[in-house]
Amino acid sequence: MEHRGVTVWLTGLSGAGKTTITKALEQELRSRNCEKLEVLDGDIVRQNLTKGLGFSKEDRDTNIRRIGFVANLLTRNGVMVLVSAISPYREVREEVGRQIGNFVEVFVNAPLNVCEERDVKGLYKRARAGEIEKFTGIDDPYEPPTNPTVECRTDLESLDESVGKVLGKLEELGYISN
C-alpha cells in the first residue's frame, strides 16, 4: 500500500489502551500491505533511546522530544509511524506535532479508575503505596489534548471500534486508502 508519511501519536494514561490499539493498528496496516511502518512504544524507547532519563517534567519532555525527533525523521521519509507514549504534557506534544507536520494525535481516553482497574503492570498500586513518585495521573498531571484528531473512549467502545476510528481518520486525511 502506498501512503504518505505520517506520525500517529497515541497519548493517554497508563492502562488506557495505547499499546493495545497500537498493536491492533499495526496488524491491520500490515495486513493491508503497508510496508513502510514503524512503531515507537514509550516503554521500549525508554529502555533504549532514552535510557537514563528520569520522570521529572524536564526528563519527560526530553523523552517526548527525542521520540518526536525520530518520528519526524521517519515521517519525512515516507514512513507511517505509530507512537504509543503517555506524553503527559500538552505543550511538548503540540510542539512535536508542529515540528512533524503530518501528525495525527489520538487521545486514548479512559477514566483514571478504569486505568487503575486494568493496571496490568501494578504501577498504580505501587504509586498509591508511595513506592513510585511522580506517577502520571496520581501525583503528576496528565494534560489531555484540547483538540485531538481522534478520541478513543476505551471504557465505552470496543478495540475494533477504536481501531476503526483511527483507520477512518487516516483514510479521510488521505494517509491510507481503504
mmCIF file of C-alpha atoms in Angstrom:
data_model
loop_
_atom_site.group_PDB
_atom_site.id
_atom_site.type_symbol
_atom_site.label_atom_id
_atom_site.label_comp_id
_atom_site.label_asym_id
_atom_site.label_seq_id
_atom_site.Cartn_x
_atom_site.Cartn_y
_atom_site.Cartn_z
ATOM 1 C CA MET A 1 0.000 0.000 0.000
ATOM 2 C CA GLU A 2 1.413 3.390 -0.945
ATOM 3 C CA HIS A 3 0.940 6.115 1.606
ATOM 4 C CA ARG A 4 2.369 9.428 2.723
ATOM 5 C CA GLY A 5 4.498 9.609 5.826
ATOM 6 C CA VAL A 6 2.574 10.410 8.968
ATOM 7 C CA THR A 7 3.035 10.121 12.712
ATOM 8 C CA VAL A 8 0.051 8.702 14.582
ATOM 9 C CA TRP A 9 0.686 9.688 18.204
ATOM 10 C CA LEU A 10 -1.361 7.792 20.789
ATOM 11 C CA THR A 11 -1.410 9.569 24.153
ATOM 12 C CA GLY A 12 -3.223 8.743 27.375
ATOM 13 C CA LEU A 13 -2.818 7.450 30.888
ATOM 14 C CA SER A 14 -1.022 4.226 31.691
ATOM 15 C CA GLY A 15 -3.560 1.454 31.168
ATOM 16 C CA ALA A 16 -5.803 3.487 28.857
ATOM 17 C CA GLY A 17 -5.151 1.126 25.914
ATOM 18 C CA LYS A 18 -2.451 2.861 23.851
ATOM 19 C CA THR A 19 -0.305 -0.221 23.320
ATOM 20 C CA THR A 20 -3.325 -2.447 22.656
ATOM 21 C CA ILE A 21 -4.667 -0.080 19.992
ATOM 22 C CA THR A 22 -1.186 0.398 18.512
ATOM 23 C CA LYS A 23 -0.642 -3.358 18.145
ATOM 24 C CA ALA A 24 -4.056 -3.787 16.507
ATOM 25 C CA LEU A 25 -3.410 -0.836 14.156
ATOM 26 C CA GLU A 26 -0.019 -2.261 13.227
ATOM 27 C CA GLN A 27 -1.540 -5.663 12.482
ATOM 28 C CA GLU A 28 -4.312 -4.162 10.351
ATOM 29 C CA LEU A 29 -1.967 -1.857 8.436
ATOM 30 C CA ARG A 30 0.475 -4.694 7.757
ATOM 31 C CA SER A 31 -2.426 -6.854 6.534
ATOM 32 C CA ARG A 32 -3.140 -4.037 4.052
ATOM 33 C CA ASN A 33 0.476 -4.305 2.830
ATOM 34 C CA CYS A 34 1.633 -1.108 4.497
ATOM 35 C CA GLU A 35 5.354 -1.826 4.233
ATOM 36 C CA LYS A 36 6.785 1.476 5.460
ATOM 37 C CA LEU A 37 5.526 1.244 9.040
ATOM 38 C CA GLU A 38 7.396 1.624 12.325
ATOM 39 C CA VAL A 39 6.236 1.523 15.938
ATOM 40 C CA LEU A 40 7.796 3.615 18.686
ATOM 41 C CA ASP A 41 6.477 2.344 22.025
ATOM 42 C CA GLY A 42 7.245 4.545 25.020
ATOM 43 C CA ASP A 43 8.368 1.665 27.242
ATOM 44 C CA ILE A 44 10.724 0.234 24.615
ATOM 45 C CA VAL A 45 12.111 3.675 23.736
ATOM 46 C CA ARG A 46 12.852 4.297 27.440
ATOM 47 C CA GLN A 47 14.850 1.054 27.598
ATOM 48 C CA ASN A 48 16.972 2.032 24.593
ATOM 49 C CA LEU A 49 16.950 5.562 23.166
ATOM 50 C CA THR A 50 16.203 7.471 26.357
ATOM 51 C CA LYS A 51 17.730 5.180 28.968
ATOM 52 C CA GLY A 52 18.925 7.179 31.943
ATOM 53 C CA LEU A 53 16.153 9.758 31.857
ATOM 54 C CA GLY A 54 14.052 10.039 34.980
ATOM 55 C CA PHE A 55 10.474 11.174 35.399
ATOM 56 C CA SER A 56 10.870 14.868 36.193
ATOM 57 C CA LYS A 57 8.957 17.208 33.897
ATOM 58 C CA GLU A 58 12.227 18.122 32.171
ATOM 59 C CA ASP A 59 13.179 14.476 31.598
ATOM 60 C CA ARG A 60 9.690 13.580 30.385
ATOM 61 C CA ASP A 61 9.776 16.495 27.933
ATOM 62 C CA THR A 62 13.227 15.400 26.722
ATOM 63 C CA ASN A 63 11.912 11.862 26.246
ATOM 64 C CA ILE A 64 8.969 13.079 24.142
ATOM 65 C CA ARG A 65 11.179 15.411 22.098
ATOM 66 C CA ARG A 66 13.549 12.523 21.325
ATOM 67 C CA ILE A 67 10.680 10.263 20.283
ATOM 68 C CA GLY A 68 9.351 13.159 18.203
ATOM 69 C CA PHE A 69 12.745 13.661 16.539
ATOM 70 C CA VAL A 70 12.892 10.017 15.438
ATOM 71 C CA ALA A 71 9.236 10.067 14.348
ATOM 72 C CA ASN A 72 9.888 13.221 12.315
ATOM 73 C CA LEU A 73 12.878 11.660 10.526
ATOM 74 C CA LEU A 74 10.839 8.604 9.633
ATOM 75 C CA THR A 75 7.744 10.601 8.615
ATOM 76 C CA ARG A 76 9.817 12.848 6.329
ATOM 77 C CA ASN A 77 10.998 9.684 4.579
ATOM 78 C CA GLY A 78 7.517 8.374 3.836
ATOM 79 C CA VAL A 79 7.161 6.092 6.845
ATOM 80 C CA MET A 80 3.955 5.743 8.821
ATOM 81 C CA VAL A 81 4.970 5.936 12.483
ATOM 82 C CA LEU A 82 2.788 4.701 15.320
ATOM 83 C CA VAL A 83 3.883 6.269 18.605
ATOM 84 C CA SER A 84 2.470 4.909 21.841
ATOM 85 C CA ALA A 85 3.594 7.086 24.757
ATOM 86 C CA ILE A 86 1.853 8.587 27.779
ATOM 87 C CA SER A 87 3.338 12.015 26.863
ATOM 88 C CA PRO A 88 1.565 13.749 29.740
ATOM 89 C CA TYR A 89 2.281 17.390 28.910
ATOM 90 C CA ARG A 90 0.186 19.126 26.260
ATOM 91 C CA GLU A 91 2.741 21.807 25.361
ATOM 92 C CA VAL A 92 5.506 19.382 24.328
ATOM 93 C CA ARG A 93 3.030 17.164 22.414
ATOM 94 C CA GLU A 94 1.859 20.216 20.482
ATOM 95 C CA GLU A 95 5.476 21.283 19.848
ATOM 96 C CA VAL A 96 6.333 17.842 18.454
ATOM 97 C CA GLY A 97 3.162 17.846 16.347
ATOM 98 C CA ARG A 98 4.070 21.205 14.795
ATOM 99 C CA GLN A 99 7.610 20.002 14.013
ATOM 100 C CA ILE A 100 6.410 16.803 12.361
ATOM 101 C CA GLY A 101 3.554 18.400 10.414
ATOM 102 C CA ASN A 102 1.900 15.185 9.217
ATOM 103 C CA PHE A 103 0.705 14.416 12.730
ATOM 104 C CA VAL A 104 -2.433 12.667 13.914
ATOM 105 C CA GLU A 105 -2.995 12.935 17.661
ATOM 106 C CA VAL A 106 -5.054 10.099 19.111
ATOM 107 C CA PHE A 107 -6.309 10.633 22.651
ATOM 108 C CA VAL A 108 -6.741 7.192 24.173
ATOM 109 C CA ASN A 109 -9.174 8.204 26.854
ATOM 110 C CA ALA A 110 -10.187 6.091 29.827
ATOM 111 C CA PRO A 111 -11.015 7.413 33.294
ATOM 112 C CA LEU A 112 -8.348 7.013 35.973
ATOM 113 C CA ASN A 113 -10.437 4.457 37.901
ATOM 114 C CA VAL A 114 -10.708 2.254 34.782
ATOM 115 C CA CYS A 115 -6.951 2.515 34.175
ATOM 116 C CA GLU A 116 -6.332 1.554 37.797
ATOM 117 C CA GLU A 117 -8.632 -1.466 37.454
ATOM 118 C CA ARG A 118 -6.697 -2.592 34.356
ATOM 119 C CA ASP A 119 -3.268 -1.923 35.982
ATOM 120 C CA VAL A 120 -1.554 -4.913 34.337
ATOM 121 C CA LYS A 121 1.898 -3.746 35.480
ATOM 122 C CA GLY A 122 0.850 -2.993 39.081
ATOM 123 C CA LEU A 123 2.121 0.564 38.722
ATOM 124 C CA TYR A 124 -0.910 2.370 40.133
ATOM 125 C CA LYS A 125 -0.858 0.199 43.268
ATOM 126 C CA ARG A 126 2.822 0.969 43.745
ATOM 127 C CA ALA A 127 2.224 4.695 43.148
ATOM 128 C CA ARG A 128 -0.671 4.755 45.630
ATOM 129 C CA ALA A 129 1.577 2.958 48.161
ATOM 130 C CA GLY A 130 4.223 5.669 47.714
ATOM 131 C CA GLU A 131 6.701 3.320 46.009
ATOM 132 C CA ILE A 132 6.669 5.310 42.745
ATOM 133 C CA GLU A 133 6.855 9.094 42.862
ATOM 134 C CA LYS A 134 5.619 11.479 40.182
ATOM 135 C CA PHE A 135 3.354 8.871 38.620
ATOM 136 C CA THR A 136 1.153 10.336 35.891
ATOM 137 C CA GLY A 137 -2.467 10.563 36.992
ATOM 138 C CA ILE A 138 -1.670 10.080 40.688
ATOM 139 C CA ASP A 139 0.816 12.725 41.857
ATOM 140 C CA ASP A 140 1.875 14.101 38.477
ATOM 141 C CA PRO A 141 -0.563 15.622 35.984
ATOM 142 C CA TYR A 142 -1.816 14.301 32.682
ATOM 143 C CA GLU A 143 -2.931 17.124 30.403
ATOM 144 C CA PRO A 144 -5.443 15.771 27.889
ATOM 145 C CA PRO A 145 -5.331 17.117 24.348
ATOM 146 C CA THR A 146 -7.622 20.090 23.811
ATOM 147 C CA ASN A 147 -8.401 19.157 20.209
ATOM 148 C CA PRO A 148 -7.223 15.626 19.357
ATOM 149 C CA THR A 149 -7.575 14.393 15.792
ATOM 150 C CA VAL A 150 -9.251 11.240 17.140
ATOM 151 C CA GLU A 151 -10.541 10.340 20.591
ATOM 152 C CA CYS A 152 -10.887 6.684 21.539
ATOM 153 C CA ARG A 153 -13.008 6.113 24.649
ATOM 154 C CA THR A 154 -11.671 2.697 25.576
ATOM 155 C CA ASP A 155 -14.025 2.430 28.546
ATOM 156 C CA LEU A 156 -17.044 2.814 26.230
ATOM 157 C CA GLU A 157 -16.027 1.290 22.902
ATOM 158 C CA SER A 158 -14.515 -1.976 21.712
ATOM 159 C CA LEU A 159 -10.973 -2.334 20.425
ATOM 160 C CA ASP A 160 -12.359 -2.758 16.898
ATOM 161 C CA GLU A 161 -14.333 0.488 17.243
ATOM 162 C CA SER A 162 -11.248 2.392 18.440
ATOM 163 C CA VAL A 163 -9.056 0.986 15.667
ATOM 164 C CA GLY A 164 -11.808 1.717 13.135
ATOM 165 C CA LYS A 165 -11.942 5.361 14.235
ATOM 166 C CA VAL A 166 -8.199 5.790 13.719
ATOM 167 C CA LEU A 167 -8.188 3.997 10.358
ATOM 168 C CA GLY A 168 -11.207 6.007 9.227
ATOM 169 C CA LYS A 169 -9.462 9.268 10.084
ATOM 170 C CA LEU A 170 -6.265 8.172 8.293
ATOM 171 C CA GLU A 171 -8.361 7.353 5.207
ATOM 172 C CA GLU A 172 -10.269 10.656 5.444
ATOM 173 C CA LEU A 173 -6.981 12.603 5.683
ATOM 174 C CA GLY A 174 -5.537 10.715 2.699
ATOM 175 C CA TYR A 175 -2.751 8.915 4.538
ATOM 176 C CA ILE A 176 -4.080 5.477 3.597
ATOM 177 C CA SER A 177 -6.628 4.143 1.157
ATOM 178 C CA ASN A 178 -9.373 1.741 2.175
#
